[in-house]
Short mmCIF file of C-alpha atoms and ligand atoms in Angstrom, two decimals:
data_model
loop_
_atom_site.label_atom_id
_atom_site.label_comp_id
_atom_site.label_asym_id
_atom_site.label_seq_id
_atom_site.Cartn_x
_atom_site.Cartn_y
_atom_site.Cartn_z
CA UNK A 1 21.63 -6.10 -25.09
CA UNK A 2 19.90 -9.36 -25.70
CA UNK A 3 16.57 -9.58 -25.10
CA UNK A 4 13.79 -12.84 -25.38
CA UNK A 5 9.81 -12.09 -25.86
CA UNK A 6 7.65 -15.11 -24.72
CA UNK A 7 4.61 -14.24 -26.65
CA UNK A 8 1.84 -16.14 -28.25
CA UNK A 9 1.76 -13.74 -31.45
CA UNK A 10 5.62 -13.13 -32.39
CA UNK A 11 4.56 -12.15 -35.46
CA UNK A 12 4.03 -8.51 -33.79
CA UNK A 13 7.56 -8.58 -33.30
CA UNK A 14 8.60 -8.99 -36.75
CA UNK A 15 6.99 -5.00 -37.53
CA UNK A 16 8.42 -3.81 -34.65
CA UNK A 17 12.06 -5.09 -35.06
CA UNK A 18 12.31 -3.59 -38.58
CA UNK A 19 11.24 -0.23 -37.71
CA UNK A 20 14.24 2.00 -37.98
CA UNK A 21 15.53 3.24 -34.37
CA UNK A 22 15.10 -0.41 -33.54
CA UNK A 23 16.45 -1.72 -36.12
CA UNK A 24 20.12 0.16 -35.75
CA UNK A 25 20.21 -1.11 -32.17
CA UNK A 26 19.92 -4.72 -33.79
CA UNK A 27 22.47 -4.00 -36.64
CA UNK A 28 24.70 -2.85 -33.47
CA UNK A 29 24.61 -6.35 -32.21
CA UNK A 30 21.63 -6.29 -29.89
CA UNK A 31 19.43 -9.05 -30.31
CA UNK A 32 15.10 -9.37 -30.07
CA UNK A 33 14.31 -12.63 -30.12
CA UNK A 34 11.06 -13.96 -29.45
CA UNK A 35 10.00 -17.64 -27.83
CA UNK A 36 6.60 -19.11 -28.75
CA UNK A 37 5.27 -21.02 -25.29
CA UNK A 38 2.93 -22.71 -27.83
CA UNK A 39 5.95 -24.50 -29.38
CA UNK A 40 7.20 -25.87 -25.99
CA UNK A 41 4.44 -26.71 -24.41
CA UNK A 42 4.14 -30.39 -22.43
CA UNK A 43 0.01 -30.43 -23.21
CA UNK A 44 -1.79 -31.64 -26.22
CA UNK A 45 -3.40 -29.57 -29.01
CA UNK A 46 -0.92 -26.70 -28.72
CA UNK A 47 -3.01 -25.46 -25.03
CA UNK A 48 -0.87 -22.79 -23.05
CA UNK A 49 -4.05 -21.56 -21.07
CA UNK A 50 -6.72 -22.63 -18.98
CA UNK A 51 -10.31 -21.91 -17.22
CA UNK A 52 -9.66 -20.20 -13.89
CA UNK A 53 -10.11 -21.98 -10.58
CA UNK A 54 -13.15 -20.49 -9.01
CA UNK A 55 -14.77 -19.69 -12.04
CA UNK A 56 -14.66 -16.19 -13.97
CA UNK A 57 -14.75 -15.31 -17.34
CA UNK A 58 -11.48 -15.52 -19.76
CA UNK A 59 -8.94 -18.20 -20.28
CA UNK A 60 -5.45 -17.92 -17.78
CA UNK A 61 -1.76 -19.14 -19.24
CA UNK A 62 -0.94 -22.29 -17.58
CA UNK A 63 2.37 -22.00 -14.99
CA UNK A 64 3.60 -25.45 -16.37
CA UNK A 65 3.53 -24.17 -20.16
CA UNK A 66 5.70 -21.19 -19.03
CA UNK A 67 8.00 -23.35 -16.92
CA UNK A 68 8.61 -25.31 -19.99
CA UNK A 69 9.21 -22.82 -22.65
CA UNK A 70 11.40 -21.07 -20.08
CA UNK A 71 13.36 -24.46 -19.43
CA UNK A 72 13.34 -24.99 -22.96
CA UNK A 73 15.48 -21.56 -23.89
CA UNK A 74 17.25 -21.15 -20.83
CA UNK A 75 18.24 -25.10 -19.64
CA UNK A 76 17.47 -24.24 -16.09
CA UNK A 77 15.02 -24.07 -13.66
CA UNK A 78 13.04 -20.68 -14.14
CA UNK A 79 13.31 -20.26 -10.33
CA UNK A 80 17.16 -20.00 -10.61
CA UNK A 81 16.97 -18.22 -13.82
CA UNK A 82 15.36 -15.49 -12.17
CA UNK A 83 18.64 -15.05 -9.70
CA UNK A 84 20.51 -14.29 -12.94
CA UNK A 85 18.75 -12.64 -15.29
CA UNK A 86 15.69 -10.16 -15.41
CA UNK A 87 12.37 -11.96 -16.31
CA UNK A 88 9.99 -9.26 -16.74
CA UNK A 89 6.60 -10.30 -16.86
CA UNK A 90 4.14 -7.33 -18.53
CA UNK A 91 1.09 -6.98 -16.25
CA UNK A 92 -1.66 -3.72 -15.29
CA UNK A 93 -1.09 -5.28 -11.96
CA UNK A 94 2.58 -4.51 -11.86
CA UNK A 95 5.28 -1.24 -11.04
CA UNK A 96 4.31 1.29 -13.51
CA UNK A 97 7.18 1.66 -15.72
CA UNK A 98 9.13 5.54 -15.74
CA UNK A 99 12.38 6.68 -16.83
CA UNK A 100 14.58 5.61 -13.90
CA UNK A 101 12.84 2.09 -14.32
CA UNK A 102 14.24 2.47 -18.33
CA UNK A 103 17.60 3.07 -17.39
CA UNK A 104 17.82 0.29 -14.71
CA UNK A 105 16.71 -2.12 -17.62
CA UNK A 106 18.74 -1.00 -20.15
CA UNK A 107 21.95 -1.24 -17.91
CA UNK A 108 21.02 -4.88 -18.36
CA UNK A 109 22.89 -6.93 -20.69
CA UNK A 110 20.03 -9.49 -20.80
CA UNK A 111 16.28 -9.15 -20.31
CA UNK A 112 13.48 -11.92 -20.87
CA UNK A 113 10.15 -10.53 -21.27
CA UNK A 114 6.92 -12.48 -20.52
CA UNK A 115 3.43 -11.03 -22.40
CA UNK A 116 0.53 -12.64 -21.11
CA UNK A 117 -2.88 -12.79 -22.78
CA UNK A 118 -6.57 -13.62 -22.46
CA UNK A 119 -7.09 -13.05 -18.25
CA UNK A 120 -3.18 -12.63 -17.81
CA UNK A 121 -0.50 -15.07 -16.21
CA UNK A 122 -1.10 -18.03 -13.40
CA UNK A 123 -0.10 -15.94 -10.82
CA UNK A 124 2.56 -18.47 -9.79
CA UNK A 125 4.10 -17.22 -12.43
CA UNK A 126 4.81 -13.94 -11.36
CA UNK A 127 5.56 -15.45 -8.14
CA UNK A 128 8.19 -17.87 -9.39
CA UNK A 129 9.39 -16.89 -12.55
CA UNK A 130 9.45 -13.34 -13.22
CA UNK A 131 11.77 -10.81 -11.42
CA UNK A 132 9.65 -8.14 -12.02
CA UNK A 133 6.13 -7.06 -13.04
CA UNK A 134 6.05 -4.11 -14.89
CA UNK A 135 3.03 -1.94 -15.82
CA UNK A 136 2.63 0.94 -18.41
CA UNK A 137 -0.41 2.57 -16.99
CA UNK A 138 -3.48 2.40 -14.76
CA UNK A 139 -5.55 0.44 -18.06
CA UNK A 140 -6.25 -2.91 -19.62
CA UNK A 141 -4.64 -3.90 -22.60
CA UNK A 142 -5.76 -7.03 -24.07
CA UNK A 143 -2.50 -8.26 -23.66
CA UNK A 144 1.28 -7.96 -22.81
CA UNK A 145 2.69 -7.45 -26.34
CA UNK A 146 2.03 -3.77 -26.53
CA UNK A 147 2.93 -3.20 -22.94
CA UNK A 148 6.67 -5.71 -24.21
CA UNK A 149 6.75 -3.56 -27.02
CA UNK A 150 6.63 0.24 -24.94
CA UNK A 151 9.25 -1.17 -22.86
CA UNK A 152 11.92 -2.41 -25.44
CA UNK A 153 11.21 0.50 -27.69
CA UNK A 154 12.26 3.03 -24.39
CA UNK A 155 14.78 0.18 -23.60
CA UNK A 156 16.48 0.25 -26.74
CA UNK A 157 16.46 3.96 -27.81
CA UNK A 158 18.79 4.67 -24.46
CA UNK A 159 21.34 2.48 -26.07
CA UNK A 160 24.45 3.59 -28.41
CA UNK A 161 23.09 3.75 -31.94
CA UNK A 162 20.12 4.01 -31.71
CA UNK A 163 19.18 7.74 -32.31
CA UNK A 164 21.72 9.50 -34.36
CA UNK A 165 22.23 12.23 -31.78
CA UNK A 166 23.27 10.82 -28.85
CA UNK A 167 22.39 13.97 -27.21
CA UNK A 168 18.82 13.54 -27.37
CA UNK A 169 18.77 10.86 -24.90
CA UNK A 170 20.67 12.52 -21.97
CA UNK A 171 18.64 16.32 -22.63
CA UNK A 172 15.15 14.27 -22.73
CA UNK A 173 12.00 14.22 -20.68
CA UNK A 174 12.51 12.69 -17.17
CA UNK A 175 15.57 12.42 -17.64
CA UNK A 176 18.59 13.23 -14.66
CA UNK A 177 20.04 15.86 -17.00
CA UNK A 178 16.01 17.65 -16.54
CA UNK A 179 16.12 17.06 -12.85
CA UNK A 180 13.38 13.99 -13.85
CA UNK A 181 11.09 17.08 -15.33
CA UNK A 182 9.30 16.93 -18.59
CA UNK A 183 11.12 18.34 -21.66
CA UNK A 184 11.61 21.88 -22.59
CA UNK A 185 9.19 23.09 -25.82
CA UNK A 186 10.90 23.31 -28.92
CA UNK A 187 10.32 25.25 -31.89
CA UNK A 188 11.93 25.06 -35.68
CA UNK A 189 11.17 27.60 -38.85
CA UNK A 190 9.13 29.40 -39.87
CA UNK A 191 10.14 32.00 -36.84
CA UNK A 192 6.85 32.93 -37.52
CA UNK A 193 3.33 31.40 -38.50
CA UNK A 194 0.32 32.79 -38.80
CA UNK A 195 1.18 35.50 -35.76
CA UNK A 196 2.46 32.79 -33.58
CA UNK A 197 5.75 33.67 -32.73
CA UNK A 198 8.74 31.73 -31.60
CA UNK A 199 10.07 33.18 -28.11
CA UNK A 200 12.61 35.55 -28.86
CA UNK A 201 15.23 34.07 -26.43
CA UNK A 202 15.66 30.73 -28.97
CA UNK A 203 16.41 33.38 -31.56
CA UNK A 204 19.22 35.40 -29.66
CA UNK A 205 22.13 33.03 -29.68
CA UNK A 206 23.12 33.46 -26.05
CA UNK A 207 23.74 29.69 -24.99
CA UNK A 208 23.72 30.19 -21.58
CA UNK A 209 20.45 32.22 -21.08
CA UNK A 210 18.11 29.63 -23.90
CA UNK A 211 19.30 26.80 -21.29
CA UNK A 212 18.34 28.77 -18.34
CA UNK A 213 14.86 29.64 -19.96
CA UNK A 214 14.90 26.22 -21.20
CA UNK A 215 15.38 24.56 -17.89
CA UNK A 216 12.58 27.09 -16.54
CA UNK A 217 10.23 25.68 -18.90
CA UNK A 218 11.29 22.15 -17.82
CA UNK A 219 10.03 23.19 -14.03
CA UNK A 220 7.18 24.70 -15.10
CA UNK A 221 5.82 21.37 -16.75
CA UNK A 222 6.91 19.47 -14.30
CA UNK A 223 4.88 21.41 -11.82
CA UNK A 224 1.71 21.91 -13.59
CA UNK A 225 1.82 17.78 -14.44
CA UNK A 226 2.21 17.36 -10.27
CA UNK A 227 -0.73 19.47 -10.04
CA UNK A 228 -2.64 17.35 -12.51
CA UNK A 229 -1.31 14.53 -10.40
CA UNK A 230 -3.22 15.34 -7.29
CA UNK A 231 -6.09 16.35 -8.71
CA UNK A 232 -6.18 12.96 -10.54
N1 LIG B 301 -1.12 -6.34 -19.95
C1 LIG B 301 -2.39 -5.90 -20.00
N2 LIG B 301 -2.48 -4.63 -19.61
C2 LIG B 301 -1.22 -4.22 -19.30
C3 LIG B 301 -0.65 -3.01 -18.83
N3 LIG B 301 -1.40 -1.93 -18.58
N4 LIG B 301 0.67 -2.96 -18.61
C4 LIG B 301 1.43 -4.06 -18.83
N5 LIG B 301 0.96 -5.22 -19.28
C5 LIG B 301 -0.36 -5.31 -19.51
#
């Protein structure tokens, strides 16, 4: 998978593409790459945002610096681009992102992110240019690198190579495998600590009854965080 950040700070980037799960996918011939709208864009000074009409605090990136940096990497018109390709522009205002949202993404072979900053994005932007706006959660982040960042990282560790049991992915929290239910509890040695014991079906070596119980646990959490849901 090939994926371009448009972000003001790529420097972020730089951390997160050397840590280690992230760093196999790369090795396996995925690519982060990141795009700097500051370097493309058609005003003076370096300025990618702008005062919002109508008056309101914070600063708003400019449609026509986005338009250009987008031009600039892809040679088309972002409209069209959009057709091909998923532009996902990070926004609180956006789908919130879950696990079947993860797997549509990482079926991609390309993805273009777009991290606003300051107020967020012209929202001709998101109109025009992005595919999708994506969310991860119901708060304010200062801006979209984090959010860019959450995304690739549960992006990337679904592809091959990136966690050294391949397992892990399919058997995970959310996942189809769980019936979209939270993950089972696990438990490793001691057996035993300080009285608290581990459940003496892990400990019995009957395969088929530690996935049933395992499976039950699965419902369980997935109930009691629907229950937490509603009364949200
Ligand atoms: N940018 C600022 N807050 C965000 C959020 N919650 N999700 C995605 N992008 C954001």
């Amino acid at each position: 998978m090939n994926i371009d950040v448009f972000t003001l700070f790529p420097e972020w980037f730089e951390w997160f593409s050397g840590q280690r799960h992230v760093a196999n996918v790369l090795a396996s011939g995925s690519t982060l790459a990141c795009v700097n709208p500051r370097e493309h864009t058609p005003l003076g000074a370096g300025q990618v945002d702008d005062t919002p009409f109508g008056g309101g605090a914070g600063m708003v990136l400019r449609v026509d610096v986005l338009d250009s940096a987008l031009r600039a990497r892809y040679g088309v018109d972002p409209v069209v681009l959009r057709q091909r390709r998923r532009v996902v522009a990070l926004a609180p205002s956006g789908r919130e992102l879950n696990d079947a949202l993860v797997d549509e993404l990482a079926a991609e072979p390309e993805l273009t992110l777009l991290c606003g900053r300051y107020e967020g994005f012209d929202e001709r932007i998101l109109e025009h240019f992005a595919s999708d706006v994506v969310s991860i959660g119901r708060y304010v982040l200062s801006g979209g690198e984090l959010a860019a960042m959450v995304l690739c990282d549960a992006v990337l560790r679904k592809l091959p190579g990136a966690l050294g049991d391949e397992r892990s992915v399919h058997e995970e929290s959310f996942s189809v495998a769980l019936g979209g239910d939270p993950e089972y509890p696990h438990y490793t040695r001691p057996a035993e600590y300080r009285g608290w014991r581990v459940p003496d079906i892990l400990l019995s070596g009957h395969h088929e009854r530690i996935a049933a119980w395992r499976r039950e646990r699965s419902r369980e959490r997935g109930a009691a965080a629907a229950d937490r849901r509603e009364g949200a």
